[in-house]
Coordinates of N, CA and C in Angstrom, one line a residue:
X1 N 0.8 -1.2 0.0 CA 0.0 0.0 0.0 C 0.9 1.3 0.0
X2 N 1.9 1.3 0.8 CA 2.8 2.4 0.9 C 3.5 2.6 -0.4
X3 N 3.9 1.5 -1.0 CA 4.7 1.6 -2.3 C 3.8 2.2 -3.4
X4 N 2.5 1.7 -3.4 CA 1.5 2.2 -4.4 C 1.3 3.7 -4.2
X5 N 1.1 4.2 -3.0 CA 0.9 5.6 -2.7 C 2.1 6.4 -3.1
X6 N 3.3 5.9 -2.8 CA 4.5 6.6 -3.1 C 4.6 6.7 -4.7
X7 N 4.3 5.6 -5.3 CA 4.4 5.6 -6.8 C 3.4 6.6 -7.4
X8 N 2.2 6.6 -6.8 CA 1.2 7.6 -7.3 C 1.6 9.0 -7.1
X9 N 2.2 9.3 -5.9 CA 2.6 10.6 -5.6 C 3.8 11.0 -6.6
X10 N 4.7 10.1 -6.8 CA 5.8 10.4 -7.7 C 5.3 10.7 -9.1
X11 N 4.3 9.9 -9.6 CA 3.7 10.1 -10.9 C 3.0 11.4 -11.0
X12 N 2.3 11.8 -9.9 CA 1.6 13.1 -9.9 C 2.6 14.2 -9.9
X13 N 3.7 14.1 -9.2 CA 4.7 15.1 -9.2 C 5.3 15.3 -10.6
X14 N 5.6 14.1 -11.2 CA 6.2 14.2 -12.5 C 5.2 14.8 -13.5
X15 N 3.9 14.5 -13.4 CA 3.0 15.1 -14.3 C 2.9 16.6 -14.1
X16 N 2.8 17.0 -12.8 CA 2.7 18.4 -12.5 C 3.9 19.2 -12.9
X17 N 5.1 18.6 -12.8 CA 6.3 19.3 -13.2 C 6.4 19.4 -14.7
X18 N 5.8 18.5 -15.4 CA 5.9 18.5 -16.9 C 4.9 19.5 -17.5
X19 N 3.9 19.9 -16.8 CA 2.9 20.9 -17.3 C 3.4 22.3 -17.0
X20 N 3.2 23.1 -17.9 CA 3.5 24.5 -17.7 C 2.5 25.2 -16.8
X21 N 2.9 26.1 -16.0 CA 2.0 26.8 -15.1 C 0.8 27.5 -15.8
X22 N 1.0 27.9 -17.0 CA -0.1 28.5 -17.7 C -1.2 27.5 -18.0
X23 N -0.8 26.3 -18.4 CA -1.7 25.3 -18.7 C -2.5 24.9 -17.4
X24 N -1.9 24.7 -16.3 CA -2.5 24.4 -15.1 C -3.5 25.5 -14.7
X25 N -3.1 26.8 -14.8 CA -4.0 27.9 -14.5 C -5.2 27.9 -15.5
X26 N -4.9 27.7 -16.7 CA -6.0 27.7 -17.7 C -7.0 26.6 -17.4
X27 N -6.6 25.4 -17.1 CA -7.5 24.3 -16.8 C -8.3 24.6 -15.5
X28 N -7.6 25.2 -14.5 CA -8.3 25.5 -13.2 C -9.4 26.6 -13.5
X29 N -9.0 27.7 -14.2 CA -10.0 28.7 -14.4 C -11.1 28.3 -15.3
X30 N -10.8 27.5 -16.3 CA -11.9 27.0 -17.2 C -12.9 26.1 -16.4
X31 N -12.3 25.2 -15.6 CA -13.2 24.4 -14.8 C -14.0 25.2 -13.8
X32 N -13.4 26.2 -13.2 CA -14.2 27.1 -12.3 C -15.2 27.9 -13.0
X33 N -14.9 28.4 -14.2 CA -15.9 29.1 -15.0 C -17.1 28.2 -15.4
X34 N -16.8 27.0 -15.8 CA -17.9 26.0 -16.2 C -18.7 25.7 -15.0
X35 N -18.1 25.5 -13.8 CA -18.9 25.3 -12.6 C -19.8 26.4 -12.3
X36 N -19.3 27.6 -12.3 CA -20.2 28.8 -12.1 C -21.3 28.9 -13.1
X37 N -21.0 28.7 -14.4 CA -22.0 28.8 -15.4 C -23.1 27.7 -15.2
X38 N -22.7 26.5 -14.8 CA -23.7 25.5 -14.5 C -24.5 25.8 -13.3
X39 N -23.9 26.4 -12.3 CA -24.7 26.8 -11.1 C -25.7 27.9 -11.5
X40 N -25.3 28.8 -12.3 CA -26.2 29.9 -12.7 C -27.4 29.4 -13.6
X41 N -27.0 28.4 -14.5 CA -28.1 27.8 -15.3 C -29.1 27.1 -14.5
X42 N -28.6 26.2 -13.6 CA -29.5 25.5 -12.7 C -30.4 26.4 -11.8
X43 N -29.8 27.4 -11.3 CA -30.5 28.4 -10.5 C -31.6 29.1 -11.3
X44 N -31.3 29.5 -12.5 CA -32.3 30.2 -13.4 C -33.4 29.2 -13.8
X45 N -33.1 27.9 -14.0 CA -34.1 27.0 -14.4 C -35.0 26.7 -13.2
X46 N -34.5 26.7 -12.0 CA -35.2 26.4 -10.8 C -36.1 27.6 -10.4
X47 N -35.6 28.8 -10.6 CA -36.3 30.0 -10.2 C -37.0 30.7 -11.3
X48 N -37.2 30.1 -12.4 CA -37.8 30.8 -13.5 C -39.2 31.2 -13.2
X49 N -39.6 32.4 -13.7 CA -40.9 32.9 -13.4 C -42.0 32.0 -14.0
X50 N -43.2 32.0 -13.3 CA -44.3 31.1 -13.9 C -44.8 31.5 -15.2
X51 N -44.6 32.8 -15.6 CA -45.2 33.3 -16.8 C -44.3 32.9 -18.0
X52 N -43.3 32.1 -17.9 CA -42.5 31.6 -19.0 C -43.1 30.5 -19.8
X53 N -44.3 30.1 -19.4 CA -44.9 29.0 -20.1 C -45.3 29.5 -21.5
X54 N -45.0 28.8 -22.5 CA -45.3 29.2 -23.9 C -46.5 28.7 -24.5
X55 N -47.4 28.0 -23.7 CA -48.6 27.5 -24.3 C -49.6 28.6 -24.6
X56 N -50.5 28.4 -25.5 CA -51.5 29.5 -25.9 C -52.4 29.9 -24.8
X57 N -52.8 29.0 -23.9 CA -53.7 29.3 -22.8 C -53.0 30.3 -21.9
X58 N -51.8 29.9 -21.5 CA -51.0 30.8 -20.5 C -50.7 32.1 -21.1
X59 N -50.3 32.1 -22.4 CA -49.9 33.4 -23.0 C -51.2 34.3 -23.1
X60 N -52.3 33.7 -23.4 CA -53.5 34.5 -23.5 C -53.9 35.0 -22.1
X61 N -53.7 34.2 -21.1 CA -54.1 34.7 -19.7 C -53.2 35.8 -19.3
X62 N -51.8 35.6 -19.5 CA -50.9 36.6 -19.0 C -51.0 38.0 -19.8
X63 N -51.2 37.9 -21.1 CA -51.4 39.1 -21.9 C -52.8 39.7 -21.9
X64 N -53.7 38.9 -21.3 CA -55.1 39.3 -21.3 C -55.7 39.5 -22.7
X65 N -55.2 38.7 -23.7 CA -55.7 38.8 -25.0 C -57.1 38.2 -25.2
X66 N -57.5 37.4 -24.2 CA -58.8 36.8 -24.2 C -59.9 37.9 -24.1
X67 N -59.6 39.1 -23.5 CA -60.6 40.1 -23.3 C -61.1 40.7 -24.6
X68 N -60.4 40.5 -25.7 CA -60.9 41.0 -27.0 C -62.1 40.2 -27.4
X69 N -62.3 39.0 -27.0 CA -63.4 38.1 -27.5 C -64.4 37.9 -26.4
X70 N -64.0 38.0 -25.1 CA -64.9 37.6 -24.0 C -65.0 38.7 -23.0
X71 N -66.2 38.8 -22.4 CA -66.4 39.9 -21.4 C -65.8 39.6 -20.1
X72 N -65.8 38.3 -19.7 CA -65.3 38.0 -18.4 C -64.5 36.7 -18.4
X73 N -63.8 36.4 -17.4 CA -63.0 35.2 -17.3 C -63.7 33.9 -17.4
X74 N -64.9 33.9 -16.8 CA -65.7 32.7 -16.8 C -66.2 32.3 -18.2
X75 N -66.5 33.3 -19.0 CA -66.8 33.0 -20.4 C -65.7 32.4 -21.2
X76 N -64.5 32.9 -20.9 CA -63.3 32.4 -21.6 C -63.0 31.0 -21.1
X77 N -63.1 30.7 -19.8 CA -62.9 29.4 -19.3 C -63.9 28.4 -19.9
X78 N -65.2 28.8 -20.1 CA -66.2 28.0 -20.7 C -65.9 27.7 -22.1
X79 N -65.4 28.7 -22.8 CA -64.9 28.5 -24.2 C -63.8 27.5 -24.3
X80 N -62.8 27.7 -23.4 CA -61.6 26.7 -23.4 C -62.1 25.3 -23.1
X81 N -63.0 25.2 -22.1 CA -63.4 23.8 -21.8 C -64.3 23.2 -22.9
X82 N -65.0 24.0 -23.6 CA -65.9 23.4 -24.7 C -65.0 22.9 -25.8
X83 N -63.8 23.5 -26.0 CA -63.0 23.2 -27.2 C -61.9 22.1 -26.8
X84 N -61.7 21.9 -25.5 CA -60.6 21.0 -25.1 C -61.1 19.5 -25.3
X85 N -60.2 18.7 -25.9 CA -60.6 17.3 -26.2 C -61.1 16.5 -25.0
X86 N -60.5 16.6 -23.9 CA -61.0 15.9 -22.7 C -61.8 16.7 -21.7
X87 N -62.2 17.9 -22.2 CA -62.9 18.8 -21.3 C -62.2 19.2 -20.1
X88 N -60.8 19.2 -20.2 CA -59.9 19.6 -19.1 C -58.9 20.5 -19.6
X89 N -58.6 21.6 -18.9 CA -57.6 22.6 -19.3 C -56.7 22.8 -18.2
X90 N -55.4 22.9 -18.4 CA -54.4 23.2 -17.4 C -53.9 24.6 -17.6
X91 N -54.1 25.4 -16.7 CA -53.6 26.8 -16.7 C -52.3 26.8 -15.9
X92 N -51.2 26.7 -16.6 CA -49.9 26.5 -15.9 C -49.6 27.7 -15.0
X93 N -49.8 28.9 -15.5 CA -49.4 30.1 -14.7 C -50.1 30.3 -13.4
X94 N -51.3 29.7 -13.4 CA -52.1 29.7 -12.1 C -51.8 28.5 -11.3
X95 N -51.3 27.4 -11.9 CA -51.1 26.2 -11.2 C -52.4 25.5 -11.0
X96 N -53.4 25.7 -11.9 CA -54.7 25.1 -11.7 C -55.1 24.3 -12.9
X97 N -56.0 23.3 -12.6 CA -56.6 22.5 -13.7 C -58.1 22.8 -13.7
X98 N -58.7 23.1 -14.8 CA -60.1 23.3 -14.9 C -60.7 22.1 -15.6
X99 N -61.8 21.6 -15.1 CA -62.3 20.4 -15.8 C -63.8 20.5 -15.9
X100 N -64.4 20.0 -17.0 CA -65.8 19.9 -17.2 C -66.1 18.4 -17.7
X101 N -65.1 17.5 -17.5 CA -65.2 16.1 -17.8 C -66.3 15.5 -16.9
X102 N -67.4 15.0 -17.4 CA -68.5 14.5 -16.6 C -68.1 13.5 -15.5
X103 N -67.3 12.4 -15.9 CA -66.9 11.5 -14.9 C -66.0 12.1 -13.8
X104 N -65.2 13.0 -14.2 CA -64.3 13.6 -13.2 C -65.1 14.5 -12.2
X105 N -66.0 15.3 -12.8 CA -66.9 16.2 -12.0 C -67.8 15.4 -11.1
X106 N -68.3 14.3 -11.6 CA -69.1 13.4 -10.8 C -68.4 12.8 -9.6
X107 N -67.1 12.4 -9.9 CA -66.3 11.9 -8.8 C -66.0 12.9 -7.7
X108 N -65.7 14.1 -8.2 CA -65.4 15.2 -7.2 C -66.6 15.6 -6.4
X109 N -67.8 15.6 -7.0 CA -69.0 16.0 -6.3 C -69.5 14.9 -5.4
X110 N -69.3 13.6 -5.8 CA -69.8 12.5 -4.9 C -68.8 12.4 -3.7
X111 N -67.5 12.7 -3.9 CA -66.6 12.7 -2.8 C -66.8 14.0 -2.1
X112 N -65.9 14.3 -1.2 CA -66.0 15.6 -0.4 C -65.4 16.7 -1.3
X113 N -66.2 17.6 -1.8 CA -65.8 18.6 -2.7 C -64.7 19.5 -2.1
X114 N -64.8 19.7 -0.8 CA -63.8 20.6 -0.1 C -62.4 19.9 0.0
X115 N -62.3 18.6 -0.3 CA -61.0 18.0 -0.3 C -60.1 18.3 -1.5
X116 N -60.7 18.8 -2.6 CA -60.0 19.1 -3.8 C -59.5 20.5 -3.8
X117 N -58.2 20.7 -4.0 CA -57.7 22.1 -4.0 C -58.1 22.8 -5.2
X118 N -58.5 24.1 -5.0 CA -59.1 24.9 -6.1 C -58.3 26.1 -6.3
X119 N -57.5 26.6 -5.4 CA -56.7 27.8 -5.6 C -57.6 29.0 -5.5
X120 N -56.9 30.1 -5.1 CA -57.6 31.4 -4.9 C -58.4 31.9 -6.1
X121 N -57.9 31.9 -7.3 CA -58.6 32.4 -8.5 C -59.9 31.6 -8.7
X122 N -59.8 30.3 -8.5 CA -61.0 29.4 -8.7 C -62.0 29.6 -7.6
X123 N -61.5 29.7 -6.4 CA -62.3 29.9 -5.2 C -63.2 31.2 -5.4
X124 N -62.6 32.2 -5.9 CA -63.3 33.5 -6.1 C -64.4 33.3 -7.2
X125 N -64.0 32.6 -8.3 CA -64.9 32.5 -9.4 C -66.1 31.5 -9.0
X126 N -65.8 30.5 -8.2 CA -66.8 29.5 -7.9 C -67.2 29.5 -6.4
X127 N -67.2 30.7 -5.8 CA -67.6 30.8 -4.4 C -69.0 30.3 -4.1
X128 N -69.8 30.4 -5.1 CA -71.2 30.0 -4.9 C -71.3 28.5 -4.8
X129 N -70.3 27.7 -5.2 CA -70.4 26.3 -5.1 C -70.2 25.8 -3.7
X130 N -69.4 26.5 -2.9 CA -69.0 26.1 -1.6 C -69.8 26.8 -0.5
X131 N -70.8 27.6 -0.8 CA -71.6 28.2 0.3 C -72.4 27.2 1.0
X132 N -72.6 27.4 2.3 CA -73.4 26.5 3.1 C -74.6 27.2 3.6

């Protein structure tokens, strides 16, 4: 074990002495720059704003372009749900899923409706559903 460690140390010393200091510095700073760039990239991906979603629904919601055709948000939601293939729409920027799929709605209403998270925007729009 000692002989192997000594041999490895001698080999590392020989390699280090054969490299020019500029090469060692360039390798060090290049690896440091790559590490910093990777950290910045990962942080920006993790902390990206929710309005970066590029789907048509989210873009229309964020830019309020739906107001050109519809008087209120509920009418636009109804339009989206009527055109969605599964009668379910995911509004990514709100973190909500809107559904008018009959089996899904039936399941939610037969179960405890208050168990399903609705989010603040949906609670306001559908406050009449949860009144007691």
